[in-house]
Amino acid sequence: MTSIDRRKFLTAGTASLGALGFVGAMPAWARGTLDGTLARRGSDVLSGDYQTMTVADAMFTTGTRRGPGVTVNGTIPGPLLRLKEGQNLVVDLVNDSSMGTSIHWHGLLVPFLMDGVPGVTMAAVEPGERFRYEFPIRQAGTYWWHAHTLQEPMGHYGPIIIDPAGEEAHSYDRDYVVMLSDWSPMHPHTIMKKLKVADAPFNFQKTTATDNYPLSGAERRMWARMRMMPTDISDVSAPLFTYLLNGHGPEDGLEFAFRPGERVRLRFINGAAMSFFNVRIPGLAMTVIAADGQDVRPVEVDEFQIGNAETYDVIVEPGAGDAFTIVAEAMDRSGMGLAMLTSRPGLRAQVPPLRDPPLLTMADMGMSQGGAGSMTGMDHGEASAGGAMDMGSMSMRDTSLLPPNVKVGPGIDMVAMNPVDRMGDPGTGLKDVGHRVLTYKQLVAARMNPDMRQPTRLKEIHLTGNMERYMWSFDGKKFSAVTDDPIRFAFNERVRVKLVNDTMMAHPIHLHGHFFELVNGAPGMHQPRKHTVIVQPGGSAQFDLTANEPGDWAFHCHLIYHMHTGMFQVVTVRPLDGGEG
Amino acid sequence: MKRAILFSLPLLALSAPGWAEQHDHATAAQVEPADPAATTTAAQQEVMDHSAMEHGEMEHGKMDMPVDQEPMAHSQMDHGSVPMPRQEAPMDASKMDHASMVDQSPIPAGPPPPEAFSAPAFAADEFVGADKMAASRASVVREVSGVPVYWFQADRAEYRAREGKDGYLWDVQGYYGGDIDKFWFKSEGEGNFGEKPESAEVQALWSHAIAPRWDIQAGVRQDLTGPERTHAVIGVQGLAPYLFELDAAAFVSNKGDITARIEGELDQRITQRLILQPRAELSLSAQDIPELGIGAGLDRAELGLRLRYEFVREFAPYIGVEQEWKVGKSADYARAAGEDPSVTNYVVGIRLWF
Ligand SMILES: [Cu+2]
């Protein structure tokens, strides 16, 4: 009976996908000619020194959507690795899927050969092959793992929790992982192609003659004159994506249980391919205690924005409340992921409506006169109305502002005129929500940083792109142009890296194999350590890096289609034996 | 072009909230009562019961990094957290006062130290094997930076109702290639039902990106009707300020005739799916070409307005009206051939791409 049902299911899935015209782009297994088993939602827990992780093709369903997915050990997300600082880990990766694969241990300090990036640290593990990862666990905190291939948006990711060798800094009664992700029934190759050939094909929140956006006619004409859209917030959004919490869509009724009076630790991981989320639990304050796995001084907020690949650990105290809604609203507010924090199974709190979609501002065009302005009391970021006409006469692409190493060409459609530090910015659309929203400036490392030397060198890197052609790059150069000309650091060199965002999109930039310290105004010894930093549109961000992990490391935007269309670089740390010398 | 701008303005002003197309709130709807299985799944994720932990037993000395006890009030943090804007542009000094608390000694930009250049070029080569890594690297480079893309678009494929015999028109284009260089093809033609096509042509072009939103295109055009003609083509295509899609090309025929064409379109969204598209096209000629019925100067002008509904972005039926005029000598040629130099077409068609 089960097998009959499954065949029926596969047939139905194929028919609906065929009607949408995806058949040509889908591999044979996804059309039901091979055994594509249905992915289970949610993770199993793996702990101990030795694990096997098996990648397989699958069908995934959520709500009314179904399409191709990739499972690891049968689930989406894949297994939760529950580890202990100081242990050794051996993972045999078995590829039973139809594509090349790999696992990258996001945020973990590993020898570079174990980092799992095809073309940089290993060759892809081809179908039928195995690969053994083996490394010591040198840290504690919340991390995750994912494929460094286009299997990632299909479901190949999962959480990692590492318990400290010593004392946990906070006490709590329950410990939950909340892994946010986005899943679409459309194959990643098809999505990427549509992004290339069409102009924002997945955006159904564009300005129109009948919209409710607070924009004057003059502002609308200014945007049209610049050939840009104030609604260019997310390249791929809810019309295509279902937003998942631990693999569960909004209709699944995912619940996290608590008893009155308990302290609950929630470990938010943004494992999405293309989505930033605004996370809040209406009626409940969240105390942020860790960012990217690293403990920070507790800071109480009502909402935070989490970029792709970032993690935030928070503690909430639901008290005697019945139920609270965990809302992960996509940054462009086209949809949300949902779960319930409940004191009794089945209890439901109100689900807030989607808020109005945000608009980009002058600051997002790199035209901010005073930064995010929160310290000065002048909110220049919101000044889109007042500034519109003055800015209309300015060049959006004055390439003389770029340093000489940036390759100028059709791949750059904008140059930030005045890219100011935007670490005080809560993120697109969150400036005036009327409650406390986390900013990078509020992050202060709980412990002293291991290296407090003043950097000896400043390395500036520009994030560049062309929305229209969907080209993305660092310093105007795509990945093909940089494999022979990487970003070079000397072993143990202390460098300040300044990222300048010459685009109107926020990019979550991730450096493999290292933590870096955000230059966010915190005292040097307490600058927060992160593995991923959001660089706000038209703004800049700086971090201090001690390049003490020899080898080659991927450095890229964590929006997967930005990475896969060129915003990808290699960082080398030499000499290779630097660690031993 | 000016006219099209003016035309679009009343639409922009029409921002009445009443029938605005809202984004879909359905996903935010109240979820159904719990599926007990889902609760179980969530419960499985509760991985640790910290109430059972014995905190007293933990030893600070065993931790890698001492927990820093240095007291620090959060009120102080707020001042310390002023950014160190290292911006080049001048900035109001009064806004910078707080920042003086932070070490601002400049860090010099410069090249990496010499040891950063020490071999090997690719660290994984000696462990994984140079051949294997070279192949892997090549495939990632191809995937990330070099996969060619194809695109086909029927901008107009329509039935044209008009005085006399009804007709048809197609206007399609597409490309295959990378970000900068592409093979581009175009075809357009029209005619009356039951007659042989009035005009039909194909163009094969090499397209090269010369600016963020502009391509230069060069190649050949073959006419498929009328007297045999082949043309060399040079043109530009791209997106002009105010989001006009422009396509301008000059043609030199194998008979030495020089002609030119300029087309402009503007997508004016009324809702997320309902789009009004004004369109203009001008044909020019450097000389009279009597056998083609073309007169020197402005030969032909077309002005159209189409309203389409995008069921999906890729597929949109439309209705519209298009007025075409033959001008000057061309009008004379048309009258001589017994045709009306001014024709109004009521059109229905589809726009699609894939
Ligand atoms: Cu990006």
PDB file of N, CA, C and O and ligand atoms in Angstrom, chain A residues 235 276 463 470 472 503 505-509 556-563 567, ligand 1:
ATOM      1  N   ASP A 235      16.161  39.022  -4.227  1.00  0.00           N
ATOM      2  CA  ASP A 235      16.075  38.545  -5.617  1.00  0.00           C
ATOM      3  C   ASP A 235      15.027  37.451  -5.776  1.00  0.00           C
ATOM      4  O   ASP A 235      14.392  37.326  -6.802  1.00  0.00           O
ATOM      5  N   PHE A 276      17.119  36.920   3.888  1.00  0.00           N
ATOM      6  CA  PHE A 276      17.347  37.475   5.211  1.00  0.00           C
ATOM      7  C   PHE A 276      16.010  37.387   5.947  1.00  0.00           C
ATOM      8  O   PHE A 276      14.963  37.554   5.328  1.00  0.00           O
ATOM      9  N   LEU A 463      32.409  45.288  -3.005  1.00  0.00           N
ATOM     10  CA  LEU A 463      31.374  44.356  -3.421  1.00  0.00           C
ATOM     11  C   LEU A 463      30.657  45.003  -4.598  1.00  0.00           C
ATOM     12  O   LEU A 463      30.115  46.100  -4.456  1.00  0.00           O
ATOM     13  N   TYR A 470      22.456  40.583 -13.789  1.00  0.00           N
ATOM     14  CA  TYR A 470      22.682  39.635 -12.703  1.00  0.00           C
ATOM     15  C   TYR A 470      24.123  39.120 -12.702  1.00  0.00           C
ATOM     16  O   TYR A 470      24.409  37.926 -12.785  1.00  0.00           O
ATOM     17  N   TRP A 472      27.635  39.434 -10.375  1.00  0.00           N
ATOM     18  CA  TRP A 472      28.102  39.823  -9.043  1.00  0.00           C
ATOM     19  C   TRP A 472      29.587  39.525  -8.944  1.00  0.00           C
ATOM     20  O   TRP A 472      30.085  38.583  -9.584  1.00  0.00           O
ATOM     21  N   THR A 503      26.693  48.240  -4.232  1.00  0.00           N
ATOM     22  CA  THR A 503      25.445  47.764  -4.813  1.00  0.00           C
ATOM     23  C   THR A 503      24.302  48.196  -3.909  1.00  0.00           C
ATOM     24  O   THR A 503      24.530  48.654  -2.788  1.00  0.00           O
ATOM     25  N   MET A 505      22.093  46.073  -2.745  1.00  0.00           N
ATOM     26  CA  MET A 505      21.616  44.929  -1.966  1.00  0.00           C
ATOM     27  C   MET A 505      22.550  44.686  -0.795  1.00  0.00           C
ATOM     28  O   MET A 505      23.747  44.936  -0.890  1.00  0.00           O
ATOM     29  N   ALA A 506      21.983  44.183   0.294  1.00  0.00           N
ATOM     30  CA  ALA A 506      22.795  43.777   1.429  1.00  0.00           C
ATOM     31  C   ALA A 506      23.442  42.434   1.092  1.00  0.00           C
ATOM     32  O   ALA A 506      22.783  41.544   0.574  1.00  0.00           O
ATOM     33  N   HIS A 507      24.736  42.311   1.368  1.00  0.00           N
ATOM     34  CA  HIS A 507      25.432  41.049   1.111  1.00  0.00           C
ATOM     35  C   HIS A 507      25.981  40.482   2.409  1.00  0.00           C
ATOM     36  O   HIS A 507      26.725  41.163   3.106  1.00  0.00           O
ATOM     37  N   PRO A 508      25.644  39.232   2.735  1.00  0.00           N
ATOM     38  CA  PRO A 508      26.247  38.574   3.885  1.00  0.00           C
ATOM     39  C   PRO A 508      27.563  37.921   3.446  1.00  0.00           C
ATOM     40  O   PRO A 508      27.558  36.933   2.714  1.00  0.00           O
ATOM     41  N   ILE A 509      28.666  38.500   3.865  1.00  0.00           N
ATOM     42  CA  ILE A 509      29.972  38.044   3.379  1.00  0.00           C
ATOM     43  C   ILE A 509      30.586  37.100   4.405  1.00  0.00           C
ATOM     44  O   ILE A 509      30.690  37.418   5.586  1.00  0.00           O
ATOM     45  N   HIS A 556      33.125  34.588   0.258  1.00  0.00           N
ATOM     46  CA  HIS A 556      32.041  34.799  -0.707  1.00  0.00           C
ATOM     47  C   HIS A 556      30.801  35.393  -0.053  1.00  0.00           C
ATOM     48  O   HIS A 556      30.653  35.379   1.162  1.00  0.00           O
ATOM     49  N   CYS A 557      29.930  35.875  -0.907  1.00  0.00           N
ATOM     50  CA  CYS A 557      28.599  36.276  -0.482  1.00  0.00           C
ATOM     51  C   CYS A 557      27.803  35.004  -0.237  1.00  0.00           C
ATOM     52  O   CYS A 557      27.856  34.067  -1.014  1.00  0.00           O
ATOM     53  N   HIS A 558      27.035  34.986   0.863  1.00  0.00           N
ATOM     54  CA  HIS A 558      26.290  33.765   1.175  1.00  0.00           C
ATOM     55  C   HIS A 558      24.897  33.714   0.556  1.00  0.00           C
ATOM     56  O   HIS A 558      24.131  32.787   0.812  1.00  0.00           O
ATOM     57  N   LEU A 559      24.529  34.723  -0.242  1.00  0.00           N
ATOM     58  CA  LEU A 559      23.344  34.580  -1.097  1.00  0.00           C
ATOM     59  C   LEU A 559      23.793  33.671  -2.237  1.00  0.00           C
ATOM     60  O   LEU A 559      24.684  34.017  -3.009  1.00  0.00           O
ATOM     61  N   ILE A 560      23.181  32.498  -2.330  1.00  0.00           N
ATOM     62  CA  ILE A 560      23.832  31.486  -3.159  1.00  0.00           C
ATOM     63  C   ILE A 560      23.915  31.884  -4.628  1.00  0.00           C
ATOM     64  O   ILE A 560      24.898  31.573  -5.298  1.00  0.00           O
ATOM     65  N   TYR A 561      22.889  32.603  -5.126  1.00  0.00           N
ATOM     66  CA  TYR A 561      22.971  32.962  -6.544  1.00  0.00           C
ATOM     67  C   TYR A 561      23.896  34.160  -6.779  1.00  0.00           C
ATOM     68  O   TYR A 561      24.263  34.419  -7.918  1.00  0.00           O
ATOM     69  N   HIS A 562      24.254  34.868  -5.750  1.00  0.00           N
ATOM     70  CA  HIS A 562      25.325  35.863  -5.891  1.00  0.00           C
ATOM     71  C   HIS A 562      26.665  35.147  -5.966  1.00  0.00           C
ATOM     72  O   HIS A 562      27.508  35.453  -6.805  1.00  0.00           O
ATOM     73  N   MET A 563      26.849  34.186  -5.081  1.00  0.00           N
ATOM     74  CA  MET A 563      28.090  33.411  -5.119  1.00  0.00           C
ATOM     75  C   MET A 563      28.229  32.695  -6.460  1.00  0.00           C
ATOM     76  O   MET A 563      29.280  32.722  -7.084  1.00  0.00           O
ATOM     77  N   MET A 567      30.260  36.328  -7.096  1.00  0.00           N
ATOM     78  CA  MET A 567      30.725  36.996  -5.879  1.00  0.00           C
ATOM     79  C   MET A 567      31.400  35.973  -4.961  1.00  0.00           C
ATOM     80  O   MET A 567      30.866  35.566  -3.933  1.00  0.00           O
TER      81      MET A 567
HETATM   82 CU    CU C   1      25.542  39.008  -2.421  1.00  0.00          CU
END
